[in-house]
Coordinates of N, CA and C in Angstrom, one line a residue:
X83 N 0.8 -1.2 0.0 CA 0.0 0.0 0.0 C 0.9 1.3 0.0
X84 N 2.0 1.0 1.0 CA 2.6 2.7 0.6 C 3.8 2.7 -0.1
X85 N 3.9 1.4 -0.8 CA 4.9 1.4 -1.9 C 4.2 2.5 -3.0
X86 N 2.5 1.5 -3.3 CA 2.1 2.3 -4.2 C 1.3 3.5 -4.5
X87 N 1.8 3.8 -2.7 CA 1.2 5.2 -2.9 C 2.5 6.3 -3.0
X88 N 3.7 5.6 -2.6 CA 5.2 6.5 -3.0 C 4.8 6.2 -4.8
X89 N 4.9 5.4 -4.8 CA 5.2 5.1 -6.5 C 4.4 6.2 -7.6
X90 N 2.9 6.6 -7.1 CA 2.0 7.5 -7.2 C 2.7 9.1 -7.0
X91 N 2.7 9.0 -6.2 CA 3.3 10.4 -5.6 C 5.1 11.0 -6.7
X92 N 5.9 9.7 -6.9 CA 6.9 10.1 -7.7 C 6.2 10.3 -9.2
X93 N 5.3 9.7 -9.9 CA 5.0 9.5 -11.4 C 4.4 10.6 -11.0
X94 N 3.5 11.4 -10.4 CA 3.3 12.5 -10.7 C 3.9 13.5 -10.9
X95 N 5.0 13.5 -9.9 CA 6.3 14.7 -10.1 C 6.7 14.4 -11.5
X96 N 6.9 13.9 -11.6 CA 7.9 13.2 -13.5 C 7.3 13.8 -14.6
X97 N 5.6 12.9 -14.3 CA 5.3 13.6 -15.4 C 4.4 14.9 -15.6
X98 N 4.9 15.5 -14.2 CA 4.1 17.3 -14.4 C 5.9 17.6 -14.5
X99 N 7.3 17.3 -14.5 CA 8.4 17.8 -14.9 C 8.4 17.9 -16.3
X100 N 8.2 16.7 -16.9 CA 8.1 16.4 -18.4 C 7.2 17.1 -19.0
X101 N 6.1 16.9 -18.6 CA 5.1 18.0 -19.3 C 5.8 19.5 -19.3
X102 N 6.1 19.9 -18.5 CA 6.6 21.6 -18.4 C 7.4 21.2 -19.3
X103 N 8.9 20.5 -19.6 CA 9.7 20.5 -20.4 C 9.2 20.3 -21.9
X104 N 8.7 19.4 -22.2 CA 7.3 19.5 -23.3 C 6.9 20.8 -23.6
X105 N 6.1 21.2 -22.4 CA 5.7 22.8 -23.2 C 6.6 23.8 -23.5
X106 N 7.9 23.7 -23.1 CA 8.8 24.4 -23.3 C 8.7 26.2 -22.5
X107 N 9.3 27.3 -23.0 CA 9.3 28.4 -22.2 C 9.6 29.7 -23.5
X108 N 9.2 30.7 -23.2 CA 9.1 31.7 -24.0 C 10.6 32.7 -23.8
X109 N 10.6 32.5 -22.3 CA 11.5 33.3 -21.6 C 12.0 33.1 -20.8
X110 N 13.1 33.3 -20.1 CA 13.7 32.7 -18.6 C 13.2 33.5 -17.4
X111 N 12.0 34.2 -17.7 CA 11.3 34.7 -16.8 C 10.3 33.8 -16.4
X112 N 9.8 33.0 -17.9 CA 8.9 32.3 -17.8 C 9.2 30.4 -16.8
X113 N 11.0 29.9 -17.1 CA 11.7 29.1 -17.1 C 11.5 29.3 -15.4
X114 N 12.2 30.7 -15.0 CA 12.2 30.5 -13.7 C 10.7 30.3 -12.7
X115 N 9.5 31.0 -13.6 CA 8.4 30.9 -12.4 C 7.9 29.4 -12.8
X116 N 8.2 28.6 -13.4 CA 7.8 27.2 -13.5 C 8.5 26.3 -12.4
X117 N 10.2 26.9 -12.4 CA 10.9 26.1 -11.3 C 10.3 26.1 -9.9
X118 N 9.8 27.6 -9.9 CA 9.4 28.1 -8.9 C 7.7 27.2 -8.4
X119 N 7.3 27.6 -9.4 CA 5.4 26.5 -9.3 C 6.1 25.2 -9.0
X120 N 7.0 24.3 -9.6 CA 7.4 23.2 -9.5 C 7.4 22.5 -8.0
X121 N 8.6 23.5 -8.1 CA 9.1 23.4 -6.4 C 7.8 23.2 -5.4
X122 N 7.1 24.5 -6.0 CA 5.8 24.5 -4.9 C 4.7 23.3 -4.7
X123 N 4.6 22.6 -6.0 CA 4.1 21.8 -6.4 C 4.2 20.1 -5.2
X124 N 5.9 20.2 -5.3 CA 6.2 18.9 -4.5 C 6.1 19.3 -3.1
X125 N 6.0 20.6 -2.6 CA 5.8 20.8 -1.0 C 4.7 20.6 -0.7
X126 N 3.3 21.3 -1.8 CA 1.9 20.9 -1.2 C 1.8 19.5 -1.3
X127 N 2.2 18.6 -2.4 CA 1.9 17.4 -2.4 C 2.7 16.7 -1.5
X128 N 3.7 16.9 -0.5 CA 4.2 16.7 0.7 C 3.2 16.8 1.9
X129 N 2.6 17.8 1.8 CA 1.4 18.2 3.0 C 0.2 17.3 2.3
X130 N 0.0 17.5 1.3 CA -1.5 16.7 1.4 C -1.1 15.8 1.7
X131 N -0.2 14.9 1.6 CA 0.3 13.2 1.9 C -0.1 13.2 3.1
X132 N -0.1 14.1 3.9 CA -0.1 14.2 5.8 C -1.7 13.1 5.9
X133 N -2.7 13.7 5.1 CA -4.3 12.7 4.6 C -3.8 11.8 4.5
X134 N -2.6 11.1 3.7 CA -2.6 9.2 3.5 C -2.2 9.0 4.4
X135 N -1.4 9.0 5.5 CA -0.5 9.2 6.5 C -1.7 8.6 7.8
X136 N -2.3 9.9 7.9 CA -4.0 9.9 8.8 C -4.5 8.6 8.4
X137 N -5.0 8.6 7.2 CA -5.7 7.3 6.7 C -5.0 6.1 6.7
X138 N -4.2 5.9 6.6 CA -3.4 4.7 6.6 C -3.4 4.6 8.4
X139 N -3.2 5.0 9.5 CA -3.3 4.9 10.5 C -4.6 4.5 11.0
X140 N -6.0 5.7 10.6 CA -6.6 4.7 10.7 C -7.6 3.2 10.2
X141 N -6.9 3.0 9.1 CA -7.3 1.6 8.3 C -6.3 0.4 8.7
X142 N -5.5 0.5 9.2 CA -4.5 -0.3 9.5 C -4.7 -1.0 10.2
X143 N -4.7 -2.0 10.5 CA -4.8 -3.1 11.6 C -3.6 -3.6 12.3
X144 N -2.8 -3.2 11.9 CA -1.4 -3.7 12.4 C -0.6 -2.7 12.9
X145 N -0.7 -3.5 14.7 CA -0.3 -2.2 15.7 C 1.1 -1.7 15.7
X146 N 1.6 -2.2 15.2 CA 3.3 -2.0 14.7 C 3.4 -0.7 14.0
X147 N 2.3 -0.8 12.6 CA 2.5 -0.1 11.6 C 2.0 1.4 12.3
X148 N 0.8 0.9 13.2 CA -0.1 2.4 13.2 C 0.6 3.3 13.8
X149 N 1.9 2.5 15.2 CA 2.8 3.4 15.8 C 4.1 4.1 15.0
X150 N 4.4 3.2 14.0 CA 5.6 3.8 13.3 C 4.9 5.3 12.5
X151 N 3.9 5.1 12.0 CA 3.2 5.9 11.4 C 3.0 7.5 11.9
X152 N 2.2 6.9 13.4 CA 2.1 8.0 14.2 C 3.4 8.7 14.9
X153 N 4.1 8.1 14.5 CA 5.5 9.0 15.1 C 5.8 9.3 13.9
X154 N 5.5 9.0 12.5 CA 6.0 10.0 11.5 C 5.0 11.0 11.2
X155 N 4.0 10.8 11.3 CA 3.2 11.8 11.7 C 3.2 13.0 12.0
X156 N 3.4 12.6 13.6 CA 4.1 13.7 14.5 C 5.4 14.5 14.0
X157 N 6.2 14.3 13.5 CA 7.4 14.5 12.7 C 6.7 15.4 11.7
X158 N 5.7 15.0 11.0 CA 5.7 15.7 9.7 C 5.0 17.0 9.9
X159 N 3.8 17.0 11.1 CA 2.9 17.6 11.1 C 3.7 19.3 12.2
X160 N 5.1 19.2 12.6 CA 5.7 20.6 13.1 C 6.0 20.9 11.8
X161 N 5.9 20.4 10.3 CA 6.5 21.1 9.5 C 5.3 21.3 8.1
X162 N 4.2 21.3 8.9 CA 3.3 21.5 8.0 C 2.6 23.0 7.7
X163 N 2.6 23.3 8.5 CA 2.6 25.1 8.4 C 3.8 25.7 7.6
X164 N 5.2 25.6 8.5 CA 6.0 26.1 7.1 C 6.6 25.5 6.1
X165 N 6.1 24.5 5.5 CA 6.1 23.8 4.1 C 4.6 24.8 3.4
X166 N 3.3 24.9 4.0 CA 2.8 25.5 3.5 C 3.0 27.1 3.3
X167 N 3.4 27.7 4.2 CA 3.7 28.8 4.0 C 4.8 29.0 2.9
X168 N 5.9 28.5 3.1 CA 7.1 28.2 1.7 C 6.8 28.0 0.2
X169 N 5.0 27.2 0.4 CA 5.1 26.6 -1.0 C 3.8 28.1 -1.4
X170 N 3.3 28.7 -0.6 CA 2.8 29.4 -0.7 C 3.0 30.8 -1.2
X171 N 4.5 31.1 -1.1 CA 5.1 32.5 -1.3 C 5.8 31.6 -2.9
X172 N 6.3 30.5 -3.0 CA 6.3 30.2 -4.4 C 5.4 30.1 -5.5
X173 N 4.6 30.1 -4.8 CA 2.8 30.2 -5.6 C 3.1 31.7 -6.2
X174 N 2.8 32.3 -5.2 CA 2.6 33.8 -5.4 C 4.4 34.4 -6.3
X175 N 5.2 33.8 -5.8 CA 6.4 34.3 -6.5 C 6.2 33.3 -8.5
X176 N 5.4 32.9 -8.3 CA 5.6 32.1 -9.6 C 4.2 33.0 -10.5
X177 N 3.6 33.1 -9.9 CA 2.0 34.2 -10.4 C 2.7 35.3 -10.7
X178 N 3.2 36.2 -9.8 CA 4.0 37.5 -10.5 C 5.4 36.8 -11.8
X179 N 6.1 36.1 -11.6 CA 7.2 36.2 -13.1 C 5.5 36.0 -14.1
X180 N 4.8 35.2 -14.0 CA 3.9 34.5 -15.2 C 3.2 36.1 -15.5
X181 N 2.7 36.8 -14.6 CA 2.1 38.0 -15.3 C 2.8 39.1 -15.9
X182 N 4.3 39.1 -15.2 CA 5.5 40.1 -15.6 C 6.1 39.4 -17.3
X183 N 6.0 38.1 -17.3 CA 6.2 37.3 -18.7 C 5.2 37.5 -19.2
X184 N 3.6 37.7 -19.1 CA 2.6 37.7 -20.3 C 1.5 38.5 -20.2
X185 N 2.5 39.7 -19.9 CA 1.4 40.9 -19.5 C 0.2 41.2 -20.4
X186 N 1.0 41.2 -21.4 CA -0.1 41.1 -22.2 C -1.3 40.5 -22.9
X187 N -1.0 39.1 -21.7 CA -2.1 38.0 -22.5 C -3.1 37.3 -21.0
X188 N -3.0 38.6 -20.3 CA -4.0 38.3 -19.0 C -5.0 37.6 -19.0
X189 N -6.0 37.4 -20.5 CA -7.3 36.8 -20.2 C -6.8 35.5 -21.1
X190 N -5.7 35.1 -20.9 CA -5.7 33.5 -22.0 C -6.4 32.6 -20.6
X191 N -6.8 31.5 -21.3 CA -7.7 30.0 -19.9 C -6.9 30.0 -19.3
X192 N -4.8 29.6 -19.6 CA -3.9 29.5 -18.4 C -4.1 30.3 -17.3
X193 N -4.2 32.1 -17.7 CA -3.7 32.8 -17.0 C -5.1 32.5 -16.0
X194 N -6.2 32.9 -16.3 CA -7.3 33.0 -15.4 C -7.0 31.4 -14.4
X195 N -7.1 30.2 -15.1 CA -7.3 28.8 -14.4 C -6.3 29.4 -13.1
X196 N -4.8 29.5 -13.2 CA -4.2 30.0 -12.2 C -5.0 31.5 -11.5
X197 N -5.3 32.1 -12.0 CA -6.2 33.3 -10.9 C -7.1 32.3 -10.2
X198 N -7.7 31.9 -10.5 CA -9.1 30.7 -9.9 C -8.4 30.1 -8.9
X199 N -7.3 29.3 -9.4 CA -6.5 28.1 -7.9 C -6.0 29.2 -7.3
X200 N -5.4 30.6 -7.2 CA -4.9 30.8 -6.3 C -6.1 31.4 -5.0
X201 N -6.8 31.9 -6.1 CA -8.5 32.2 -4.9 C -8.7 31.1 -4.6
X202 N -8.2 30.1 -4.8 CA -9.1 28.6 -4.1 C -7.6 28.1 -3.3
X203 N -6.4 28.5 -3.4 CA -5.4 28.7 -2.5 C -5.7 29.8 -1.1
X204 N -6.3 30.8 -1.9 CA -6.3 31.4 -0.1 C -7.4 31.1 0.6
X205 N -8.6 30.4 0.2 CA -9.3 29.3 0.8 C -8.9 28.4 1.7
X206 N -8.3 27.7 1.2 CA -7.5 26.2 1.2 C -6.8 27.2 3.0
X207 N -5.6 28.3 3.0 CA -4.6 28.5 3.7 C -5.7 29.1 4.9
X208 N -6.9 29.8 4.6 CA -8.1 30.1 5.6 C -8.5 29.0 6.2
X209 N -8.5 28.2 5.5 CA -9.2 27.3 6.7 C -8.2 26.7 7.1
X210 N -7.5 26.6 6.7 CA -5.5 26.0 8.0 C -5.4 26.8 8.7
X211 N -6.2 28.4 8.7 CA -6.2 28.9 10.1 C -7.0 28.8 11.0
X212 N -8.3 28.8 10.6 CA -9.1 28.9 11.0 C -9.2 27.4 12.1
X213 N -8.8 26.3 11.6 CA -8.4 24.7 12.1 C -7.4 24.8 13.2
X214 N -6.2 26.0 12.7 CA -5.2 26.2 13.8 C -6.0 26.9 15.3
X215 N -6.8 27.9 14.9 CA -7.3 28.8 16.1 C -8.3 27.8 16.7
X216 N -8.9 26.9 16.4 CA -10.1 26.3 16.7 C -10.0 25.0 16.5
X217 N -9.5 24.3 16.2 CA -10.1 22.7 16.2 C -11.4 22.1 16.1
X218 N -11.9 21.6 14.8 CA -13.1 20.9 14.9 C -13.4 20.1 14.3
X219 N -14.4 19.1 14.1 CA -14.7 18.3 12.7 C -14.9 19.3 11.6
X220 N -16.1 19.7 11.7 CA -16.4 20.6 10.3 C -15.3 21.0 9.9
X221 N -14.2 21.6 11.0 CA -13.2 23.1 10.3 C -12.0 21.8 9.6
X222 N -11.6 20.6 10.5 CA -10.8 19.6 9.7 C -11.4 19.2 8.4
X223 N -12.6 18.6 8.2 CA -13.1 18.2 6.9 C -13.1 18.9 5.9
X224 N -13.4 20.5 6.3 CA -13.3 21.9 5.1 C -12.2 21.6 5.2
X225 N -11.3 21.9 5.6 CA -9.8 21.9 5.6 C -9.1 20.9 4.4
X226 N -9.2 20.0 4.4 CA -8.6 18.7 3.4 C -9.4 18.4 2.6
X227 N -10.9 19.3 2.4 CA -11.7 19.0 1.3 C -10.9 20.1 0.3
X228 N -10.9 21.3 1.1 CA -10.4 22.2 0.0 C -8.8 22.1 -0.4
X229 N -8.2 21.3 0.4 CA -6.7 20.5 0.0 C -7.3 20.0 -1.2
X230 N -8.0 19.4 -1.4 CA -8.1 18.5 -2.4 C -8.5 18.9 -4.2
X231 N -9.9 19.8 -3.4 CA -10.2 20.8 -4.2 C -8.9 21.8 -5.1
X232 N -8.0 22.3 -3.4 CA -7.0 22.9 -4.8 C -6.3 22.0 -5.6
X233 N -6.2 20.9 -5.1 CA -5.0 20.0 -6.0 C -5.5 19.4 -7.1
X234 N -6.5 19.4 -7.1 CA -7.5 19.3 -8.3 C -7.3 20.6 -9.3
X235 N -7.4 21.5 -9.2 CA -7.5 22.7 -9.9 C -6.0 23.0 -10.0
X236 N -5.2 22.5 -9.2 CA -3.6 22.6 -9.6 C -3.4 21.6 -10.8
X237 N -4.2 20.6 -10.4 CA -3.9 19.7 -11.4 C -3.8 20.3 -13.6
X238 N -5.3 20.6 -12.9 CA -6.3 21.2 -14.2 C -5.2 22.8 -15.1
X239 N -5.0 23.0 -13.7 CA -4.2 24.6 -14.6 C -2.7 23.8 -15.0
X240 N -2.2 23.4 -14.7 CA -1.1 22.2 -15.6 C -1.3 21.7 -16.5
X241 N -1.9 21.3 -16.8 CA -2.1 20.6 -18.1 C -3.1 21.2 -19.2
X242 N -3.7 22.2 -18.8 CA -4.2 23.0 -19.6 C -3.6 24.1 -20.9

């Protein structure tokens, strides 16, 4: 199970690298805010894993596993705030080169799809606060729904 959920987790990175390389670049303005989305790319998908992590703990039947787990857990989850915050200012550092590179083509589907995820990025970072100040079911469930939601719409503006 978490071979094939590593094995998942690497084929994605590969082939959202390859696809960028595929699409190529206009400009090294454009080269750099891709490394930059890139980068950002494997941090959130670092934090949303924290969900298989949870899930795998609780589906597990084997008390061995559920303790190794929850001590990686615990490990991952002091670095879940600033992995988000990090992949967060790459977001936003990668939106400014993209609009400084294509000022003039603001309303193409790319440019807007990315306006759209990043309004459903500062969604997603509201309710990680809102979770932080308060703890609750509802505020956890919004929370990793809209994890999901963005990573979906991260998805969509990639390959678009």
């Amino acid at each position: 199970m978490i071979a094939r959920w590593l094995t998942i987790n690497i084929l994605t990175v590969f082939i959202i690298l390859f696809w960028s390389l595929y699409q190529g670049y206009d400009s090294n303005y454009i080269l750099i805010g891709k490394i930059a989305a890139q980068a950002a790319f494997v941090l959130f998908l670092f934090n949303i894993n924290m969900y298989f992590v949870f899930l795998l703990i609780r589906k597990s039947k084997i008390r061995n596993i559920k303790v190794k787990l929850a001590k990686v857990s615990k490990r991952m989850m002091k670095y879940h705030i600033p992995i988000a915050i990090t992949a967060s200012l790459l977001i936003l550092f990668h939106a400014a080169m993209m609009i400084y590179s294509r000022w003039e083509h603001l309303w193409e589907v790319k440019i807007i799809s990315g306006a759209v995820t990043t309004c459903i990025l500062i969604v997603l970072l509201f309710s990680g606060l809102l979770r932080r100040w308060k703890a609750s079911g509802k505020r956890r469930r919004f929370h990793y729904i809209m994890a999901f939601v963005f990573f979906g719409f991260v998805i969509f503006h990639i390959f678009l």
